[in-house]
PDB file of C-alpha atoms in Angstrom:
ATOM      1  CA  UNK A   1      25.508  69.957 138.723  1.00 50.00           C
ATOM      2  CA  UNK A   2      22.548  71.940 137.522  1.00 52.00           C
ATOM      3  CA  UNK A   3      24.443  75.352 138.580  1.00 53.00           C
ATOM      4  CA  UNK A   4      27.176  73.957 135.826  1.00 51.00           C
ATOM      5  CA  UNK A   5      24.250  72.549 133.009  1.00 53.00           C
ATOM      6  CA  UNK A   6      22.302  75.731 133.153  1.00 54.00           C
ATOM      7  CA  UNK A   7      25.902  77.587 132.942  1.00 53.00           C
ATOM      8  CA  UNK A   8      26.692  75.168 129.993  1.00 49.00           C
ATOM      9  CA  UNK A   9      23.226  76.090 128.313  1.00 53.00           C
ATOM     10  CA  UNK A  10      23.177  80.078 128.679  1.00 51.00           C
ATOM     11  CA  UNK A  11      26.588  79.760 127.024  1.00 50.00           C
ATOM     12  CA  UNK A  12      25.637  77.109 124.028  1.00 49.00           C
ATOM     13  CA  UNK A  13      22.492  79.474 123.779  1.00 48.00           C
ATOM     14  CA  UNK A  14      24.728  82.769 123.736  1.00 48.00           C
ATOM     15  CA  UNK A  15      27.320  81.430 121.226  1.00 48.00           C
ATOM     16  CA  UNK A  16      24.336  80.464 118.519  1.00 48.00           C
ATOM     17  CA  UNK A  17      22.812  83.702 119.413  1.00 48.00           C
ATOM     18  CA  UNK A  18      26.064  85.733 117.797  1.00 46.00           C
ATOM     19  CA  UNK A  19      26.551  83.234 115.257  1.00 48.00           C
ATOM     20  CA  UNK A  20      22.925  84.093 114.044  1.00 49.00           C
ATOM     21  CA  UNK A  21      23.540  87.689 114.535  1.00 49.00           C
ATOM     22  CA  UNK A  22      27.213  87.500 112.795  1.00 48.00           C
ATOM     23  CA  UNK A  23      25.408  85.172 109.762  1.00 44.00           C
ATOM     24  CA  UNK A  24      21.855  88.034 109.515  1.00 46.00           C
ATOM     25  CA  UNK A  25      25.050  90.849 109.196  1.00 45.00           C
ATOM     26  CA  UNK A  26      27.014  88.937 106.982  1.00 43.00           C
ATOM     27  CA  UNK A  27      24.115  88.433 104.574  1.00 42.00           C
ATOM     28  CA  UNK A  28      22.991  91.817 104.558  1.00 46.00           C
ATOM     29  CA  UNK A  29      26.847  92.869 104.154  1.00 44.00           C
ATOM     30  CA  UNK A  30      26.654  91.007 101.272  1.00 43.00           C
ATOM     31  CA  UNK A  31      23.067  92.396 100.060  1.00 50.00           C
ATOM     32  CA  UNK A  32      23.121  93.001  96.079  1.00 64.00           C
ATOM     33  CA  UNK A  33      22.728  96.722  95.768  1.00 82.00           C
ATOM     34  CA  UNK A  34      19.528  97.584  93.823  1.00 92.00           C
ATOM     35  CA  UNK A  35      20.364  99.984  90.840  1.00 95.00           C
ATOM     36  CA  UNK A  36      17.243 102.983  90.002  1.00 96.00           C
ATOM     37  CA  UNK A  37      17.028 101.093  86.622  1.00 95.00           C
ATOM     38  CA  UNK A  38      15.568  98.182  87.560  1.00 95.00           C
ATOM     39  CA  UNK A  39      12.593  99.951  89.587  1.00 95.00           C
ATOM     40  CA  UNK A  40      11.872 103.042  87.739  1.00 95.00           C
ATOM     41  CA  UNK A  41       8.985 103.424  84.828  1.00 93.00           C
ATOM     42  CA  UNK A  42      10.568 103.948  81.715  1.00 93.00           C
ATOM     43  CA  UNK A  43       7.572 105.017  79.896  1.00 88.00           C
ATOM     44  CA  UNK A  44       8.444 108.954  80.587  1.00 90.00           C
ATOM     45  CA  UNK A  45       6.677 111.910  78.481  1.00 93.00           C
ATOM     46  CA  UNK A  46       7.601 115.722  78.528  1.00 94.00           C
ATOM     47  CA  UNK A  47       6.036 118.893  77.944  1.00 97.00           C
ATOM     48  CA  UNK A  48       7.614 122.041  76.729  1.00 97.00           C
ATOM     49  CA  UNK A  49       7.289 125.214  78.865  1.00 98.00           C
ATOM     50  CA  UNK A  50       4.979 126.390  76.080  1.00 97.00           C
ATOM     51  CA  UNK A  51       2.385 124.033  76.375  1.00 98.00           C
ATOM     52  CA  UNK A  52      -0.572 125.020  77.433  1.00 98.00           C
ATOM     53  CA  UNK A  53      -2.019 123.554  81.109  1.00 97.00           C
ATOM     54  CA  UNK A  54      -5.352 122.371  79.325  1.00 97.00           C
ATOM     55  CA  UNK A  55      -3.016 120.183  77.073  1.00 98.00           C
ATOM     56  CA  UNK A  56      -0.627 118.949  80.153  1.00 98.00           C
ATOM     57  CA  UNK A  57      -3.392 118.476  81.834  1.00 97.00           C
ATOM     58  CA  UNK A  58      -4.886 116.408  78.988  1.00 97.00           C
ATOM     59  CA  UNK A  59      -1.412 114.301  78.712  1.00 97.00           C
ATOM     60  CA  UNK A  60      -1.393 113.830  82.476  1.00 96.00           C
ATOM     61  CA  UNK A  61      -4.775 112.322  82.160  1.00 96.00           C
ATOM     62  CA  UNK A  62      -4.167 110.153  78.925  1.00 96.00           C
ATOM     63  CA  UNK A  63      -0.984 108.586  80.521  1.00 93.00           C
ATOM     64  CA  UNK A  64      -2.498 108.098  83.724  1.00 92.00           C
ATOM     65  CA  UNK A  65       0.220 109.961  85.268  1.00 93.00           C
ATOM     66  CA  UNK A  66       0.145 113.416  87.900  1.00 94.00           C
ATOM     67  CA  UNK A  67       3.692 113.951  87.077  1.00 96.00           C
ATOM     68  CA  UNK A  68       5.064 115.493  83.880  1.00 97.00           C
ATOM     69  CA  UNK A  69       9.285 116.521  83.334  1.00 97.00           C
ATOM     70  CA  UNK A  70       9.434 119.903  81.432  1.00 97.00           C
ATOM     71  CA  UNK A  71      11.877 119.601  78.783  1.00 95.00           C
ATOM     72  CA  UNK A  72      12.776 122.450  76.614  1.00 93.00           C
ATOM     73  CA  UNK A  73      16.329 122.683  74.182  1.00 88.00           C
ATOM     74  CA  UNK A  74      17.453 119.271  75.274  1.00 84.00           C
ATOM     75  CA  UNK A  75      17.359 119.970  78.895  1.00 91.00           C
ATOM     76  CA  UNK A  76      14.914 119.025  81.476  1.00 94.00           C
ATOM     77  CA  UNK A  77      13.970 123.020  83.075  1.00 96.00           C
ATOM     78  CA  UNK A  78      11.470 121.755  85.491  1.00 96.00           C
ATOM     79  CA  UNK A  79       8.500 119.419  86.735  1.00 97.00           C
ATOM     80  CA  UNK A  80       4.844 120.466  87.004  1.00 97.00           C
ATOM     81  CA  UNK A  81       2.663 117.958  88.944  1.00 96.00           C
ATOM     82  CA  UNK A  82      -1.589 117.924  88.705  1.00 96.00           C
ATOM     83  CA  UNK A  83      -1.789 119.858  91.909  1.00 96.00           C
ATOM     84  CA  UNK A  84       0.925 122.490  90.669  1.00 96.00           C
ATOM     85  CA  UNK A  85      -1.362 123.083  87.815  1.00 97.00           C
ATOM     86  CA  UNK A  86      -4.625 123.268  90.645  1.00 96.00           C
ATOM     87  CA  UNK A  87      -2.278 125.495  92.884  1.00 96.00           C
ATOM     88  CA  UNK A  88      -0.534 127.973  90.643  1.00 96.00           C
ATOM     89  CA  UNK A  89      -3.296 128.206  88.107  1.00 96.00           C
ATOM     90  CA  UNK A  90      -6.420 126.684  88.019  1.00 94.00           C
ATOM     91  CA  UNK A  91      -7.105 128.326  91.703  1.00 95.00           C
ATOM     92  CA  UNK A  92      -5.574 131.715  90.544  1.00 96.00           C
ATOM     93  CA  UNK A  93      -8.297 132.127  87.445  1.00 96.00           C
ATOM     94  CA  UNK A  94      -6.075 131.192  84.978  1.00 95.00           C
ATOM     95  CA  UNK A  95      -7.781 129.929  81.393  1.00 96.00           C
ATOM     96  CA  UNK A  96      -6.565 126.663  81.273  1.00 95.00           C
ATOM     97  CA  UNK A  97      -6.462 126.772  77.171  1.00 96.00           C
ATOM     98  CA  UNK A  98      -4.303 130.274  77.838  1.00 96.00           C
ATOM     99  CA  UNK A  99      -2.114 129.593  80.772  1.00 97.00           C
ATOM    100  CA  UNK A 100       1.170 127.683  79.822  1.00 98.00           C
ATOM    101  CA  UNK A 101       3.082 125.157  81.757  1.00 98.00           C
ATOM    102  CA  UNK A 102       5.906 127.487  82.683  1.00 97.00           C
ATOM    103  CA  UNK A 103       3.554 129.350  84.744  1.00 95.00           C
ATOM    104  CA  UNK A 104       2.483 126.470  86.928  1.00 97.00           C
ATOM    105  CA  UNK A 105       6.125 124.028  86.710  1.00 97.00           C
ATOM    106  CA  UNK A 106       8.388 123.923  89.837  1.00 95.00           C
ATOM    107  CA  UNK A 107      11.788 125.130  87.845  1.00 94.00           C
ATOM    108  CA  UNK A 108      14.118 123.683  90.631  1.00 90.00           C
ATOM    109  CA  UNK A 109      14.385 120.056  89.275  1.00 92.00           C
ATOM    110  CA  UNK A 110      15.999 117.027  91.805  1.00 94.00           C
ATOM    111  CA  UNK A 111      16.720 114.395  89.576  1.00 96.00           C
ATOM    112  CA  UNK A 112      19.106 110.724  90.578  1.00 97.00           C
ATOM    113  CA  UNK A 113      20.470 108.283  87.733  1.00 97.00           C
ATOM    114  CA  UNK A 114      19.719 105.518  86.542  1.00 97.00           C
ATOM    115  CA  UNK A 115      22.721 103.513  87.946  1.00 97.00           C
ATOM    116  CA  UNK A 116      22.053 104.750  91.665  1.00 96.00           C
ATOM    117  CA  UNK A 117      21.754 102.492  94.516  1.00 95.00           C
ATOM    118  CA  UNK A 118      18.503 102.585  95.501  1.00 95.00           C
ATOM    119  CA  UNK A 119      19.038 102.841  98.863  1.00 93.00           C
ATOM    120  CA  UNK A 120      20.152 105.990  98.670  1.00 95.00           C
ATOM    121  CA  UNK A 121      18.014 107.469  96.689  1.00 95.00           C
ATOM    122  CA  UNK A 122      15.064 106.730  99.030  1.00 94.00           C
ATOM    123  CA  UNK A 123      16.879 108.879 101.623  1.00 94.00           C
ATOM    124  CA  UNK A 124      16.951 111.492  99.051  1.00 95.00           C
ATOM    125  CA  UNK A 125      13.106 111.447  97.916  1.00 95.00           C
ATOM    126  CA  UNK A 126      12.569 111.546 101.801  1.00 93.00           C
ATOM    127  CA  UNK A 127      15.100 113.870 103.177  1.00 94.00           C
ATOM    128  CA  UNK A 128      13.552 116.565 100.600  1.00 93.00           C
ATOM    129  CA  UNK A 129       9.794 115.244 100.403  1.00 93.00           C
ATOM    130  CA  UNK A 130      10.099 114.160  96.651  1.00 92.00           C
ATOM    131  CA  UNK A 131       7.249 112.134  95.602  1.00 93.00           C
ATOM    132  CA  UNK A 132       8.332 111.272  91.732  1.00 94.00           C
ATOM    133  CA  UNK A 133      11.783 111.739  90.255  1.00 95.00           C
ATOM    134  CA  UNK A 134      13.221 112.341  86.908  1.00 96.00           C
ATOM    135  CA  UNK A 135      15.465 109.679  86.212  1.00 96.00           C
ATOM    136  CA  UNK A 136      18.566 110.806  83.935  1.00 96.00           C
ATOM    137  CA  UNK A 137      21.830 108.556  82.395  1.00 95.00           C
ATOM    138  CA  UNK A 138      25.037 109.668  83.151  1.00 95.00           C
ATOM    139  CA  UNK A 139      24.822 111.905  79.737  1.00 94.00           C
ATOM    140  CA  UNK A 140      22.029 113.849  81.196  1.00 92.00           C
ATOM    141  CA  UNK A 141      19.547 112.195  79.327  1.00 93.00           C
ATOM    142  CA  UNK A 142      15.998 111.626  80.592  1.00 94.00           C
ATOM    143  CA  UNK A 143      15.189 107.943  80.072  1.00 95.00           C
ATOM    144  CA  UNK A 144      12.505 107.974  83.246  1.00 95.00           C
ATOM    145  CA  UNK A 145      10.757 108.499  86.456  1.00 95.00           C
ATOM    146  CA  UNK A 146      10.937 107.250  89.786  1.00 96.00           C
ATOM    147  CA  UNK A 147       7.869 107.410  91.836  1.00 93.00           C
ATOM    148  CA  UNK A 148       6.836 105.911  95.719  1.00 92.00           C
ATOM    149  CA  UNK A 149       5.107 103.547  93.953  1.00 90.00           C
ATOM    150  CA  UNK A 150       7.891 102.032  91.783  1.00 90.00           C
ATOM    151  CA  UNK A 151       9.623 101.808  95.464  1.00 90.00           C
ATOM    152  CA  UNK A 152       6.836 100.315  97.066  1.00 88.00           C
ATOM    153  CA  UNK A 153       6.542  97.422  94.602  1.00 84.00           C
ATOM    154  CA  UNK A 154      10.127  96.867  94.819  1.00 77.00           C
ATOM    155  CA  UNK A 155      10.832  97.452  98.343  1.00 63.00           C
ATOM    156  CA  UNK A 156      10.067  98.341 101.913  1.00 51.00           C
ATOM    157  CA  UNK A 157       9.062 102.085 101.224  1.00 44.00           C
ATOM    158  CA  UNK A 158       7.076 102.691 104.617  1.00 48.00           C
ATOM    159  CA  UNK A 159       9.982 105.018 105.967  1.00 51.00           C
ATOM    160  CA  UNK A 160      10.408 107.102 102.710  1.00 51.00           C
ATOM    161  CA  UNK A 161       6.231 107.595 103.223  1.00 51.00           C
ATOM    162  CA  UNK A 162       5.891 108.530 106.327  1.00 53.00           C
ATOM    163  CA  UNK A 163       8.912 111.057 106.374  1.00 53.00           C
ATOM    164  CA  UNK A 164       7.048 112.962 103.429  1.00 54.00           C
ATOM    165  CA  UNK A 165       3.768 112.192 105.027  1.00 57.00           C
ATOM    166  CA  UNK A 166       4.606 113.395 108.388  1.00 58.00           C
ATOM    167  CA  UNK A 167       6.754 116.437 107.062  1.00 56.00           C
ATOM    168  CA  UNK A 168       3.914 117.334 105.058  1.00 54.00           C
ATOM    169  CA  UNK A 169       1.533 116.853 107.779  1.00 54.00           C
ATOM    170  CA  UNK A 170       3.460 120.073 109.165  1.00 51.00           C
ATOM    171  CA  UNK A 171       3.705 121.768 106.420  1.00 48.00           C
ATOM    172  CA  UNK A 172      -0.122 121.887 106.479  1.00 45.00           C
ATOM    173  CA  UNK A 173      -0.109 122.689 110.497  1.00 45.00           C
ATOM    174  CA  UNK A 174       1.861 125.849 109.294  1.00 41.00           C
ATOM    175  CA  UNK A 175      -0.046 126.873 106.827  1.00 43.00           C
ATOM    176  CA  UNK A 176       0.569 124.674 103.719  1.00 44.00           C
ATOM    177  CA  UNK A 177       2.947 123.732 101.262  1.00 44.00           C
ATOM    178  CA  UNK A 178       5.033 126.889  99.491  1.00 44.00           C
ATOM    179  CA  UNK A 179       3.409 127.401  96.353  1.00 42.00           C
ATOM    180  CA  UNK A 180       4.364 130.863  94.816  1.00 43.00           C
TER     181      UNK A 180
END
């Protein structure tokens, strides 16, 4: 008789088991899909290709931001992030009140909308080691930015991280990021 109880038990014990397993994947089946909206900073300010790096570099600091769209006849042409500016000028010589953004911006621009899941997005930023995102409306309007940290506070972001931490990690092993 306690062959057949401990039978009994392993299968009361297994049945619970899937019905715990079947109700976790039900729930997450059911998840609410997070829209880029709700977790991006709306507070956004551009710079024109013409501006000079001293004043970019002025806005970055007054904003409190390393991350600045370019934005020139309506159309976002291209990012340029504090260490572009360090990289692509301030280490080449370049006058800071003479050099202009367009010679220090990254011209190929990744951008999501605002009514993506943000799920996928966060593959995105990770699959191509994006650290801050223009965030655009389905007219092609800018109306923010998404950054790791807007994740972070909304979300589990450790696997976004350490994919760009870990591919950039090699990047350096190689001999650094591509800067031109």
């Amino acid at each position: 008789n306690a062959e057949y109880g401990g039978r009994f038990n392993n299968r009361i014990t297994s049945i619970f088991t899937w019905k715990a397993v079947g109700i976790r994947s039900l729930h997450a089946s059911f998840a609410i899909q997070q829209k880029v909206s709700t977790v991006m900073s709306k507070k956004v300010e551009l710079v024109s290709p013409d501006t000079s790096i001293k004043e970019a570099a002025i806005k970055m600091r007054d904003i409190d931001t390393g991350f600045l769209p370019v934005g020139q006849n309506d159309k976002i042409v291209g990012t340029v992030t504090d260490r572009d500016i360090v990289i692509r000028s301030v280490a080449k010589g370049t006058d800071p009140s003479k050099g202009k953004v367009s010679d220090a911006m990254s011209p190929d621009v990744a951008y999501c909308f605002e009514d993506q899941d943000v799920e996928e997005v966060k593959k995105m930023m990770g699959d191509k080691q994006i650290r801050r995102l223009p965030v655009m409306n389905r007219q092609k309007r800018l109306v923010g930015v998404l950054s790791l940290g807007d994740l972070a506070q909304s979300s589990d972001v450790g696997n976004v991280t350490s994919k760009i931490s870990e591919d950039t990690g090699k990047a350096r092993q190689v001999g650094g990021a591509k800067h031109p």
